[in-house]
Coordinates of C-alpha atoms in Angstrom, one line a residue:
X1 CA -184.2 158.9 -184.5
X2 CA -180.2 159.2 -184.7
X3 CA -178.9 159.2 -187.6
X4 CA -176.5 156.4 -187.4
X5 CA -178.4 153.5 -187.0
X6 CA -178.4 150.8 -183.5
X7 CA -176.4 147.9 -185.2
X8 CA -176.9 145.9 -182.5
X9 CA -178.3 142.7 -183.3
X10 CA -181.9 141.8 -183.9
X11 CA -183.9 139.2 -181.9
X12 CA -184.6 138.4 -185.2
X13 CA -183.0 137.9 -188.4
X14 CA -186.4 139.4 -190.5
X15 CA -187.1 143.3 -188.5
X16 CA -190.1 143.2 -189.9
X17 CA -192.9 145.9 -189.6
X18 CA -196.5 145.6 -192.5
X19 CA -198.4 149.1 -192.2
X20 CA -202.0 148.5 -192.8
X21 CA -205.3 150.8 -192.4
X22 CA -209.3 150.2 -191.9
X23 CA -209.8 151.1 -195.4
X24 CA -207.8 152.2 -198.8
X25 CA -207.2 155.9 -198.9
X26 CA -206.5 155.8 -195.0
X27 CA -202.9 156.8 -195.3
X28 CA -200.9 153.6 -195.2
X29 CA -199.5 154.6 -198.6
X30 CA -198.5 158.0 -197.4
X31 CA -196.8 156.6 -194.5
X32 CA -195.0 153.1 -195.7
X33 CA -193.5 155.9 -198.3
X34 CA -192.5 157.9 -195.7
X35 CA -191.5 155.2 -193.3
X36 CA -188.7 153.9 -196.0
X37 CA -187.3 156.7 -197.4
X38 CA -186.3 157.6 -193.9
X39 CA -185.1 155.3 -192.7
X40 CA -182.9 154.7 -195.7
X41 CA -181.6 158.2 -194.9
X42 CA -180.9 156.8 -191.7
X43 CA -178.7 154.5 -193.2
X44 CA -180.7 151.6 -192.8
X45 CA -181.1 149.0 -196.1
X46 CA -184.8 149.2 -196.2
X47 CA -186.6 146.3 -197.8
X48 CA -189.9 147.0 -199.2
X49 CA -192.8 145.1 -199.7
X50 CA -196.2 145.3 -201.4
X51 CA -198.8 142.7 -200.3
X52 CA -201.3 141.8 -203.2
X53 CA -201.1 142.1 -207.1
X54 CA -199.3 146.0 -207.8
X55 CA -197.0 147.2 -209.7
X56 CA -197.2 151.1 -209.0
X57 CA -197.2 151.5 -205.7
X58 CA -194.5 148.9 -205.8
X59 CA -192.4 151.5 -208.2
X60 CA -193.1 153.5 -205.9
X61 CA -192.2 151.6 -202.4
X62 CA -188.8 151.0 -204.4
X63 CA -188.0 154.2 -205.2
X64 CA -188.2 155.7 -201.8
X65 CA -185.8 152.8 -200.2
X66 CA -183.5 152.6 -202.8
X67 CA -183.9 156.1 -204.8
X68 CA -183.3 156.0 -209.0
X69 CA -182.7 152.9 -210.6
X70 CA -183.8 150.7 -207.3
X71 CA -186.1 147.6 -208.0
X72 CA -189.7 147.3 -206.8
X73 CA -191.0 146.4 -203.9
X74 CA -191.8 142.5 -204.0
X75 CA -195.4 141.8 -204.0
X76 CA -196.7 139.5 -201.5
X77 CA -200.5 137.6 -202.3
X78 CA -202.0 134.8 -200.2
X79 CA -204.0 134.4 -203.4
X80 CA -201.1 133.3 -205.8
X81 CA -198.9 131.5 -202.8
X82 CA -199.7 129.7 -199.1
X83 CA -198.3 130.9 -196.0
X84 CA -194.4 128.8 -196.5
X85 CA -194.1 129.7 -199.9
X86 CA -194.6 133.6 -198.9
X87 CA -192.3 132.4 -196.2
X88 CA -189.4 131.4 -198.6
X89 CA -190.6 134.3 -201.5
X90 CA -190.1 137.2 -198.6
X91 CA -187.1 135.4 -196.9
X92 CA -185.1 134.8 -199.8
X93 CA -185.6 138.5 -200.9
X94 CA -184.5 139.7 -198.4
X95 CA -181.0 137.8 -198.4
X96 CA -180.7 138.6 -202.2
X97 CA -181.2 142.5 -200.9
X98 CA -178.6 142.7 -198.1
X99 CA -176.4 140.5 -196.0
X100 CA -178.1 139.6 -192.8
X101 CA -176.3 141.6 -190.4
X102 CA -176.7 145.1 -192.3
X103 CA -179.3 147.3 -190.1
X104 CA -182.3 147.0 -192.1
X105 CA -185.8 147.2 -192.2
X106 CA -188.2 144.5 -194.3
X107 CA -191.1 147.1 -194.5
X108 CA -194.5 145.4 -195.6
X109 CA -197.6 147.9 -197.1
X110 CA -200.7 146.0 -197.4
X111 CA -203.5 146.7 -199.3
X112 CA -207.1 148.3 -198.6
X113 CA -208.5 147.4 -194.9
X114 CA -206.9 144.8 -193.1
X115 CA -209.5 142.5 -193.1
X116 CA -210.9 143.0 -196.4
X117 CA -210.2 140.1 -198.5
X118 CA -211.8 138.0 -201.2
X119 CA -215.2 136.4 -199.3
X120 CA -216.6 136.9 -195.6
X121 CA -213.6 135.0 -194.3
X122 CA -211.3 137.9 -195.1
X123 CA -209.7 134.9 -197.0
X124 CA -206.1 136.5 -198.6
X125 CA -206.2 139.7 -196.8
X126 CA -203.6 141.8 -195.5
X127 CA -204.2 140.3 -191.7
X128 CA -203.6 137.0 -193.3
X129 CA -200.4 137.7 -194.6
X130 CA -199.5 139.7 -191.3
X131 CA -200.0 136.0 -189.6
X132 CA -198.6 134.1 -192.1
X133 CA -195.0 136.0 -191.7
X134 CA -195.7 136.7 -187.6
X135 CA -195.3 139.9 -188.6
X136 CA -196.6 142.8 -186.2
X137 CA -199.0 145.6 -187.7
X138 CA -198.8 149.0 -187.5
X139 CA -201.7 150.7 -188.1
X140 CA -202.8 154.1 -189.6
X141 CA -205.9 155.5 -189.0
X142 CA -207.7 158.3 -190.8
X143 CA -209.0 160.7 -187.4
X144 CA -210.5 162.9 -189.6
X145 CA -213.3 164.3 -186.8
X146 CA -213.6 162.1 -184.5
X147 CA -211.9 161.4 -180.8
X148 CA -213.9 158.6 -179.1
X149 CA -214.9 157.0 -181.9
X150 CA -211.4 156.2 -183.2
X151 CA -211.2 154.2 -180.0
X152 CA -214.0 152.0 -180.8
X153 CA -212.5 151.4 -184.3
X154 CA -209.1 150.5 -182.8
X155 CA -210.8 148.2 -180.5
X156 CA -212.7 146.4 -183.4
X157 CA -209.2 146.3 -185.4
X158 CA -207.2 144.7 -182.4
X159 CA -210.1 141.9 -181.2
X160 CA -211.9 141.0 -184.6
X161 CA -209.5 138.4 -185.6
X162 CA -207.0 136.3 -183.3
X163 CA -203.2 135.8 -184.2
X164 CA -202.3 139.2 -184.8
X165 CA -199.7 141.1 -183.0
X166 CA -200.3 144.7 -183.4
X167 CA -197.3 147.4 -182.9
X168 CA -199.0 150.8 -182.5
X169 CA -201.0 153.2 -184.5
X170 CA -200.2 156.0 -186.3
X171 CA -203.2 158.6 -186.9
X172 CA -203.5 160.5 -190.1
X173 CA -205.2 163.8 -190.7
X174 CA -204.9 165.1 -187.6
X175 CA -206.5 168.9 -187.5
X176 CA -204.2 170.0 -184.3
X177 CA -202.1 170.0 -181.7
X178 CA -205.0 169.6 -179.5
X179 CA -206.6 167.1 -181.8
X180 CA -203.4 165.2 -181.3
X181 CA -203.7 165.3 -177.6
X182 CA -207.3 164.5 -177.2
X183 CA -206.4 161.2 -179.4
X184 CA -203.6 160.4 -177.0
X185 CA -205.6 160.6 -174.4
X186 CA -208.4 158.6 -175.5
X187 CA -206.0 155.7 -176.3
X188 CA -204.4 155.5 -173.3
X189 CA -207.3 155.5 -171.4
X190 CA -208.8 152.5 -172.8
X191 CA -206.6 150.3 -175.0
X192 CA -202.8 149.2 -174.5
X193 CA -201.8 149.9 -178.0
X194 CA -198.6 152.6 -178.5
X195 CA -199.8 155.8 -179.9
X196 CA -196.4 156.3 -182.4
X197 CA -197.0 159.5 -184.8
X198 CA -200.2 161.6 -185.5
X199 CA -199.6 163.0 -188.9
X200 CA -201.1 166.5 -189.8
X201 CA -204.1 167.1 -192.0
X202 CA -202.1 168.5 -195.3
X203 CA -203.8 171.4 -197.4
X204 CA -202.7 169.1 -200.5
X205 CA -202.3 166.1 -201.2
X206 CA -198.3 165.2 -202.1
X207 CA -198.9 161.9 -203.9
X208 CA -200.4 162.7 -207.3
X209 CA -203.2 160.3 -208.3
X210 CA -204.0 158.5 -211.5
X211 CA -207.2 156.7 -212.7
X212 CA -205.6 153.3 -211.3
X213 CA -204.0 154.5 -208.1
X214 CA -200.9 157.0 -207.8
X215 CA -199.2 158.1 -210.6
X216 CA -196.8 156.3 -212.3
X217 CA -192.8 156.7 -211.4
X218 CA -192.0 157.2 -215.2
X219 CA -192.8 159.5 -217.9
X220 CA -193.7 163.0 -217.1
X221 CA -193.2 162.5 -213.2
X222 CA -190.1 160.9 -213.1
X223 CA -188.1 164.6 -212.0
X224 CA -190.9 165.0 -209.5
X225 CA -190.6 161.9 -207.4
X226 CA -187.4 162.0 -205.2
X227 CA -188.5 165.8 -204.1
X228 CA -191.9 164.2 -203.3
X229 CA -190.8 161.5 -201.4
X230 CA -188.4 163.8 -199.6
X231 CA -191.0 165.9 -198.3
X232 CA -192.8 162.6 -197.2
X233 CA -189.8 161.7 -195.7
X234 CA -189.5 164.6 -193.5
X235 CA -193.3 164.6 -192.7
X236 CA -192.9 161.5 -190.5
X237 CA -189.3 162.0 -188.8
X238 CA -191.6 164.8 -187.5
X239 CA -194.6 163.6 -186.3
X240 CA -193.7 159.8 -186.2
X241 CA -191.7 157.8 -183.2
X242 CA -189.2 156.3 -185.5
X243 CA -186.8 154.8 -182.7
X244 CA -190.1 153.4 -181.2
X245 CA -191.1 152.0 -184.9
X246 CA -187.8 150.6 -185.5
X247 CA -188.0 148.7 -182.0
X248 CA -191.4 147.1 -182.9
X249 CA -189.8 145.8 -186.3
X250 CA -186.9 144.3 -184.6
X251 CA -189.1 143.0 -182.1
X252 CA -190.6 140.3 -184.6
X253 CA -190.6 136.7 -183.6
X254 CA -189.1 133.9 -186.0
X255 CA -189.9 134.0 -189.1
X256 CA -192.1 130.7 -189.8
X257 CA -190.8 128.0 -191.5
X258 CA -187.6 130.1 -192.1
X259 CA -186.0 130.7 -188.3
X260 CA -187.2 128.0 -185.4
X261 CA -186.1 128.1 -182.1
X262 CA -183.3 126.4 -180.5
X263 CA -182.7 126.1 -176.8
X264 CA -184.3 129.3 -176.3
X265 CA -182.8 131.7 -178.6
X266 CA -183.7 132.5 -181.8
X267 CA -181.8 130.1 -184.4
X268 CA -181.7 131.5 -188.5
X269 CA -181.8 129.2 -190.8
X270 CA -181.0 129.5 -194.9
X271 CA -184.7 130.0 -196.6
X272 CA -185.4 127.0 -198.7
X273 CA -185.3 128.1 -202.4
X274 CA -188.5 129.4 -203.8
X275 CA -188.8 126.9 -207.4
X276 CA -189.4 129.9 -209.8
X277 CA -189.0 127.4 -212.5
X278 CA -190.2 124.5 -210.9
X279 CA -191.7 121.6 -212.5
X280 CA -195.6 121.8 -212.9
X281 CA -198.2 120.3 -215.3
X282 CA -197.1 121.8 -218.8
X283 CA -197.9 121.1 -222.8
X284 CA -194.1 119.5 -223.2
X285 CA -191.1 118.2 -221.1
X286 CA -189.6 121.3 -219.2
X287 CA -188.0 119.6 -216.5
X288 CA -184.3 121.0 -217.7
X289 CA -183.0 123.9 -219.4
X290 CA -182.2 124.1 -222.7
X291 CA -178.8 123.7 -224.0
X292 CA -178.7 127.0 -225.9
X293 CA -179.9 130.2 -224.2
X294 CA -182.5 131.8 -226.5
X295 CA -182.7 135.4 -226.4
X296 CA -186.3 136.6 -225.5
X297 CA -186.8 140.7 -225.5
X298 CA -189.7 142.5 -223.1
X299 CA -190.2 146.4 -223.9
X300 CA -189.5 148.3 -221.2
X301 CA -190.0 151.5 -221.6
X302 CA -192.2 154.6 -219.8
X303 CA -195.2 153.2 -221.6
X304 CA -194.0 149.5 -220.6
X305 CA -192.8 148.8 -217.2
X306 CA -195.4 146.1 -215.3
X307 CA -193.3 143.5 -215.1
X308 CA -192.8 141.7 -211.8
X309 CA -189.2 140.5 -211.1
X310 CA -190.3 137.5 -210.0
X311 CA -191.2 136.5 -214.0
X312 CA -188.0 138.2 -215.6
X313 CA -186.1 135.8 -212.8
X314 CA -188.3 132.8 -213.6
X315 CA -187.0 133.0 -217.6
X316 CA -183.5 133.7 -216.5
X317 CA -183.8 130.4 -214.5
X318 CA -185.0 128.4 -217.1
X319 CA -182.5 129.2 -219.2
X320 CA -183.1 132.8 -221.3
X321 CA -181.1 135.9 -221.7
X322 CA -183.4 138.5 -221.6
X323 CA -182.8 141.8 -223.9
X324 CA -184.5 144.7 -222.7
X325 CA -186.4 146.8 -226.1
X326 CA -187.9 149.8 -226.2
X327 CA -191.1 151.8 -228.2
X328 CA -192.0 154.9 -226.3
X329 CA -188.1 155.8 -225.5
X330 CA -186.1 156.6 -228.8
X331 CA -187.7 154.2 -230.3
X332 CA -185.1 154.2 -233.3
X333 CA -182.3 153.4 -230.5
X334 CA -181.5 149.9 -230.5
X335 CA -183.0 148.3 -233.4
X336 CA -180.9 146.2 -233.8
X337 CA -181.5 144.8 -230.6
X338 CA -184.7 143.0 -232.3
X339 CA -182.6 140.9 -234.1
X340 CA -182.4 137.4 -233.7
X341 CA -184.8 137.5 -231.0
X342 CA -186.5 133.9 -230.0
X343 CA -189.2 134.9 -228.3
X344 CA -190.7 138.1 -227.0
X345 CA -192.6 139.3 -223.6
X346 CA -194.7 142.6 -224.2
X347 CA -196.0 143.3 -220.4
X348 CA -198.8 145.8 -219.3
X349 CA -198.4 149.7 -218.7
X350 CA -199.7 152.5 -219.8
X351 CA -200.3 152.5 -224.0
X352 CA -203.0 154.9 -223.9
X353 CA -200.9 157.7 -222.9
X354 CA -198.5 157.5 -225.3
X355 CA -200.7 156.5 -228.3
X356 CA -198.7 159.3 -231.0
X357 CA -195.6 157.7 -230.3
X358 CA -196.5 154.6 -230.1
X359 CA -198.9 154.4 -233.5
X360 CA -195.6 155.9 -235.3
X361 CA -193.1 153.7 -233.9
X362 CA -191.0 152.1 -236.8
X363 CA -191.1 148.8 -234.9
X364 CA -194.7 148.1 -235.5
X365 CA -194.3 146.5 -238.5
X366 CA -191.4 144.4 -237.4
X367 CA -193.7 143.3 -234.0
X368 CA -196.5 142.6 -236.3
X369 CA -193.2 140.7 -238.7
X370 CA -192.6 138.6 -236.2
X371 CA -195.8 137.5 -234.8
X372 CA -197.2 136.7 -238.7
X373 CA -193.7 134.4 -238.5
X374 CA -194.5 132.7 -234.9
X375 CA -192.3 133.9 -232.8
X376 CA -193.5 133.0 -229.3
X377 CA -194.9 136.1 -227.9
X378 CA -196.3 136.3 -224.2
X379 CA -198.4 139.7 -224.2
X380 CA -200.1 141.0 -221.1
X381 CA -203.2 143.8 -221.0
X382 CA -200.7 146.3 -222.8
X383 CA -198.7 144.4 -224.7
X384 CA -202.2 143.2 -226.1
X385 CA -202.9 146.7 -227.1
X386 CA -199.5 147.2 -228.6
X387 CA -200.0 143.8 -230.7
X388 CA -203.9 144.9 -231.5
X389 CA -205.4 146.6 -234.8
X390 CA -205.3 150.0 -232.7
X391 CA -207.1 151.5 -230.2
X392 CA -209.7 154.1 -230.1
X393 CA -209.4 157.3 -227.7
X394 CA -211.5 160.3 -226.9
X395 CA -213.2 159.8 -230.5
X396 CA -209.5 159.3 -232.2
X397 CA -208.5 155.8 -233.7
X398 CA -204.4 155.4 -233.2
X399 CA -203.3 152.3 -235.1
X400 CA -201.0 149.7 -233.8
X401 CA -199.4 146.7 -234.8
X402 CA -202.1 145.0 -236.2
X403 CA -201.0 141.4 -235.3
X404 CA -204.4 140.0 -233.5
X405 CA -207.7 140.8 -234.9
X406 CA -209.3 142.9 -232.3
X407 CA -209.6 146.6 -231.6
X408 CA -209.4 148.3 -228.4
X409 CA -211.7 151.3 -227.0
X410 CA -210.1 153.1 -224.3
X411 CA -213.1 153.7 -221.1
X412 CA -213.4 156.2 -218.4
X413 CA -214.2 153.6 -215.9
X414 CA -212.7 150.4 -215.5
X415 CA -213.6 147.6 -217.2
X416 CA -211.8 144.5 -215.2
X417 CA -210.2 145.2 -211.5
X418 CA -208.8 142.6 -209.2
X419 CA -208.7 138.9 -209.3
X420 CA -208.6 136.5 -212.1
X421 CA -208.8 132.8 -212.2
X422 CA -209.8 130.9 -215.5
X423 CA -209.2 127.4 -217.2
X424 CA -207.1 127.2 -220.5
X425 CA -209.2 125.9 -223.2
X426 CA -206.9 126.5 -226.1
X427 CA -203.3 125.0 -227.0
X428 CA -200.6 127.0 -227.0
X429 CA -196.8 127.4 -226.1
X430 CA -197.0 128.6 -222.3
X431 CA -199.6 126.5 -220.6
X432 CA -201.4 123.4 -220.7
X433 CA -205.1 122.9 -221.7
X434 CA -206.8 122.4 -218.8
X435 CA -204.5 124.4 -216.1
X436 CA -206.4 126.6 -213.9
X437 CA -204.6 129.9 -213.8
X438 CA -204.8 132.7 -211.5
X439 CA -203.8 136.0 -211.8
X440 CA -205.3 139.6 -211.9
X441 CA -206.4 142.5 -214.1
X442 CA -206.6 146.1 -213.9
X443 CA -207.9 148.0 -217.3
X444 CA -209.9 150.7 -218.6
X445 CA -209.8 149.7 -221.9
X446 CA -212.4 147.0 -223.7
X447 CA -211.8 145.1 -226.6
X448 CA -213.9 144.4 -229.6
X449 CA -212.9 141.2 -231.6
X450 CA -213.4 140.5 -235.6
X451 CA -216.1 138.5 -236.3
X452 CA -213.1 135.5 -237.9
X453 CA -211.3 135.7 -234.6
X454 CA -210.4 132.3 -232.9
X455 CA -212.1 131.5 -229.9
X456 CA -211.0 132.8 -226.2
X457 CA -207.8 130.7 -224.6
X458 CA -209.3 131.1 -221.0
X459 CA -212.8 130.4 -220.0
X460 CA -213.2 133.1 -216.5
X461 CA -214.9 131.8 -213.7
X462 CA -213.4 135.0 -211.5
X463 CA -212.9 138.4 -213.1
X464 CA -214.3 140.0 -216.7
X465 CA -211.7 140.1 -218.7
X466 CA -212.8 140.3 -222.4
X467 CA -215.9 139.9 -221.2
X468 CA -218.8 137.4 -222.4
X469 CA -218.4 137.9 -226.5
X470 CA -220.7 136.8 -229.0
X471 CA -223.4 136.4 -226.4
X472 CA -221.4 133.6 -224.0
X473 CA -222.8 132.9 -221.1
X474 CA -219.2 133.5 -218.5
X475 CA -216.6 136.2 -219.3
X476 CA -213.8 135.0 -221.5
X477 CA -210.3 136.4 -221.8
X478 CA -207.2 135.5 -223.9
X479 CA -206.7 135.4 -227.6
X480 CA -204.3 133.0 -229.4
X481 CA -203.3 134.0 -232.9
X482 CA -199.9 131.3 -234.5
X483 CA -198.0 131.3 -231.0
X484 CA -198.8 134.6 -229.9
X485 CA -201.0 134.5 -226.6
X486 CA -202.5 138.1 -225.5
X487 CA -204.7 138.8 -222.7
X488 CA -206.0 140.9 -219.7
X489 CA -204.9 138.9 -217.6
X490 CA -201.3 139.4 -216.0
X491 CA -199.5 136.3 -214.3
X492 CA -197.3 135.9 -211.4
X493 CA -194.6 133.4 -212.5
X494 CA -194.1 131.8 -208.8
X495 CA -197.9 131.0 -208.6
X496 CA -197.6 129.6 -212.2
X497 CA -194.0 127.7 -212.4
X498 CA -194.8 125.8 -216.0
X499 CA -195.1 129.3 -217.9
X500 CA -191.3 130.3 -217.3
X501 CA -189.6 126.6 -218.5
X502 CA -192.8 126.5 -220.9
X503 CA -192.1 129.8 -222.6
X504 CA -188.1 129.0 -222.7
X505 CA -188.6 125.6 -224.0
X506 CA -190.6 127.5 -227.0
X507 CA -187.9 130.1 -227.7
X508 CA -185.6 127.6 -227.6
X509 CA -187.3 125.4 -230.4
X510 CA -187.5 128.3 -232.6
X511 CA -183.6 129.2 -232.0
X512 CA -183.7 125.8 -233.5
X513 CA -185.5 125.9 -236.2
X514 CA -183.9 129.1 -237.2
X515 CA -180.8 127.6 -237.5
X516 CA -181.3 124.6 -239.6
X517 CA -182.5 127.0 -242.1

């Protein structure tokens, strides 16, 4: 492809492309990585997406379109929003990400096979998201020995479900040039789908891997990643069509729900705004923002960092100002950033590799300080660690804050993976009793509560969570101690719109109280 980029206009105001596979570990990751970093040394703006609940590969995704420092990818799930509300989440993205007539790319990776969703309706799968944006498919398929075959399992891609517009196909692991040519062949003789890149069997493979998918883009890999993404890079302006790939994206119809159709050209129209704070069923009045902006801190750090932007947006909406903490980075730095905090957000990442650090931070006392006071703290999966007695691994027992009474033990395999959906069933400051929540879990860690503890906040009737304590019949997850609330369980803030005003509303009270005294 040239390296100055067609800017004539699209037929459409979205280009969009979603690269999808028959199964996880085909190669879609290895290619969507590719796919944006060059093009964004095209000098395209490349848009990335991440269909389903991730926060590393979306790191990831990020990185290689917009290098150091560039947000994640946004994550797309049929599970936490319907087909217009992904509409309005990927269309008003997008405009935040780059005026409309930049030469851009909105690049989509799904998740595992294309049709492999929650039940034998393929219900929230990548191929429902593909229809619910009209957005065409490319697929990448692992040829690892086979010719014929990976006709048949094109053809059963392409006719299983209807309302998908399929692109092309890429094939991966490709042993020759002849290989290569035998695929091509096969293809054209018996299916009209554009063969556009067959990338070569590597001796290693470039994308390191970690017990939850690969590696994280902080910490210890952080030099690594432009250099590996570079290489990916250059892999597919090789072996890929990416003037023919670029054509496909810009090819897209109307967006639905976003661009209609007008006297037979394509009309754009502004996305209707996606409600981050929008009103919902909640435990107080949150219709409004607060008068005074309370000041809520999240760590971010490289042991902290799965926070979607969606939820940081949502408390800036509802009326916070967020101040960004650290406990793995120089954690003396900025202490005096935890003063006068209102409420705090302690999201997941990865505690258990920096346990030394962590268990010697001089913060813990002040985190366990302000939870014994009630300061309104939101803590996801690691941020329960962080708040916990301590956590146990390979035999050694680090302490932590000490501000919940449980203790964690880290496991080789995982204990919780995928999707969550419980009912609250204790008060607190962030949702109502009663409120069906969604959300997901990934964790190789269990948890073993003190005998005095209070009972679980969420009653699981999808996931495992803490698992079924004290001999319960159904999983459990959630623990509220004062107006702390730790759990498992991470949230998307679009799919839950009371938790943002909710969580602000609470913050805001204690700003309050704190000044009358």
């Amino acid at each position: 492809m040239d390296a100055t980029p067609d800017t004539a206009p699209a037929a459409t105001r979205y280009p969009r492309l979603c690269v999808s596979a028959a199964s996880g570990g085909g190669g879609k990751t290895l290619l969507s990585l590719g796919l944006a970093r060059a093009f964004c040394e095209a000098g395209l703006t490349v848009k990335p997406f991440k269909k389903g609940p991730d926060y590393i590969d979306a790191a990831w995704l990020g990185r290689a379109a917009g290098g150091a420092g560039a947000p994640p990818a946004t994550n797309l799930d049929p599970f936490f929003l319907d087909g217009p509300e992904l509409a309005r989440l990927f269309a008003r993205s997008l405009d935040l990400a780059a005026p409309a007539h930049a030469p851009r790319l909105d690049l989509i990776e799904g998740n595992r096979g294309l049709y492999d969703g929650l039940d034998e309706r393929g219900s929230c799968s990548t191929a429902q998201l593909a229809r619910a944006l009209a957005c065409p498919v490319l697929l990448c398929l692992d040829a690892t020995k086979m010719t014929r075959t990976a006709v048949a399992l094109l053809s059963g891609l392409l006719n299983f479900e209807p309302g998908l517009r399929f692109c092309g196909v890429v094939f991966n692991r490709v042993g020759s040039p002849r290989h290569e040519g035998a695929l091509r062949r096969m293809v054209a003789a018996h299916l009209e789908l554009p063969v556009l890149g067959a990338l070569p069997r590597m001796a290693r493979n470039p994308l390191p891997e970690r017990h939850m998918g690969i590696a994280s883009t902080g910490g210890s890999l952080s030099t690594e990643v432009d250099a590996l993404l570079d290489e990916l890079a250059a892999l597919v302006r090789e072996h890929v069509d990416l003037t023919a790939v670029l054509a496909a994206a810009r090819g897209a119809g109307p967006l639905p729900g976003v661009e209609g159709e007008s006297t037979g050209e394509t009309r754009a129209q502004d996305p209707e705004p996606l409600h981050l704070s929008a009103p919902a069923p909640a435990a107080r009045p949150s219709s409004a923002a607060p008068k005074i902006r309370p000041r809520i801190g999240y760590v971010r750090d490289a042991a902290f960092w799965f926070y979607y932007p969606e939820n940081l947006a949502a408390l800036t909406a509802a009326g916070a100002d967020l101040v960004p903490l650290s406990l793995a980075d120089a954690p003396e730095s900025g202490a005096g950033l935890w003063e006068g905090l209102d409420g705090l957000y302690l999201g997941g990442g990865f505690p258990e590799d920096f346990l030394p650090q962590l268990s010697g931070s001089p913060q813990l006392a002040r985190l366990a300080g302000l939870a014994q006071a009630g300061l309104p703290i939101y803590a996801e999966c690691g941020g329960m660690i962080l708040l916990s007695q301590g956590m146990e691994r390979d035999g050694v027992f680090w302490p932590l804050a000490g501000a919940l009474p449980l203790r964690i033990v880290w496991t080789a395999r995982p204990q919780g993976l995928g999707y969550v959906e419980g009912i609250v069933r204790a008060a607190n400051p962030f949702f109502p009793v009663g409120l069906r929540l969604r959300g997901h879990e990934f964790h190789y860690s269990a948890c073993r509560l003190d005998a005095d503890a209070a009972p679980p906040a969420l009653e699981l009737v999808r996931g495992s969570g803490m698992g079924r304590q004290a001999g319960g019949a159904t999983p459990v997850d959630g623990i509220l101690c004062r107006r702390t609330w730790a759990a498992y369980t991470h949230i998307f803030a679009p799919a839950v719109p009371c938790w943002a005003p909710n969580f602000v509303a609470a913050a805001a009270d204690r700003r309050e109280a704190r000044a009358r005294t």
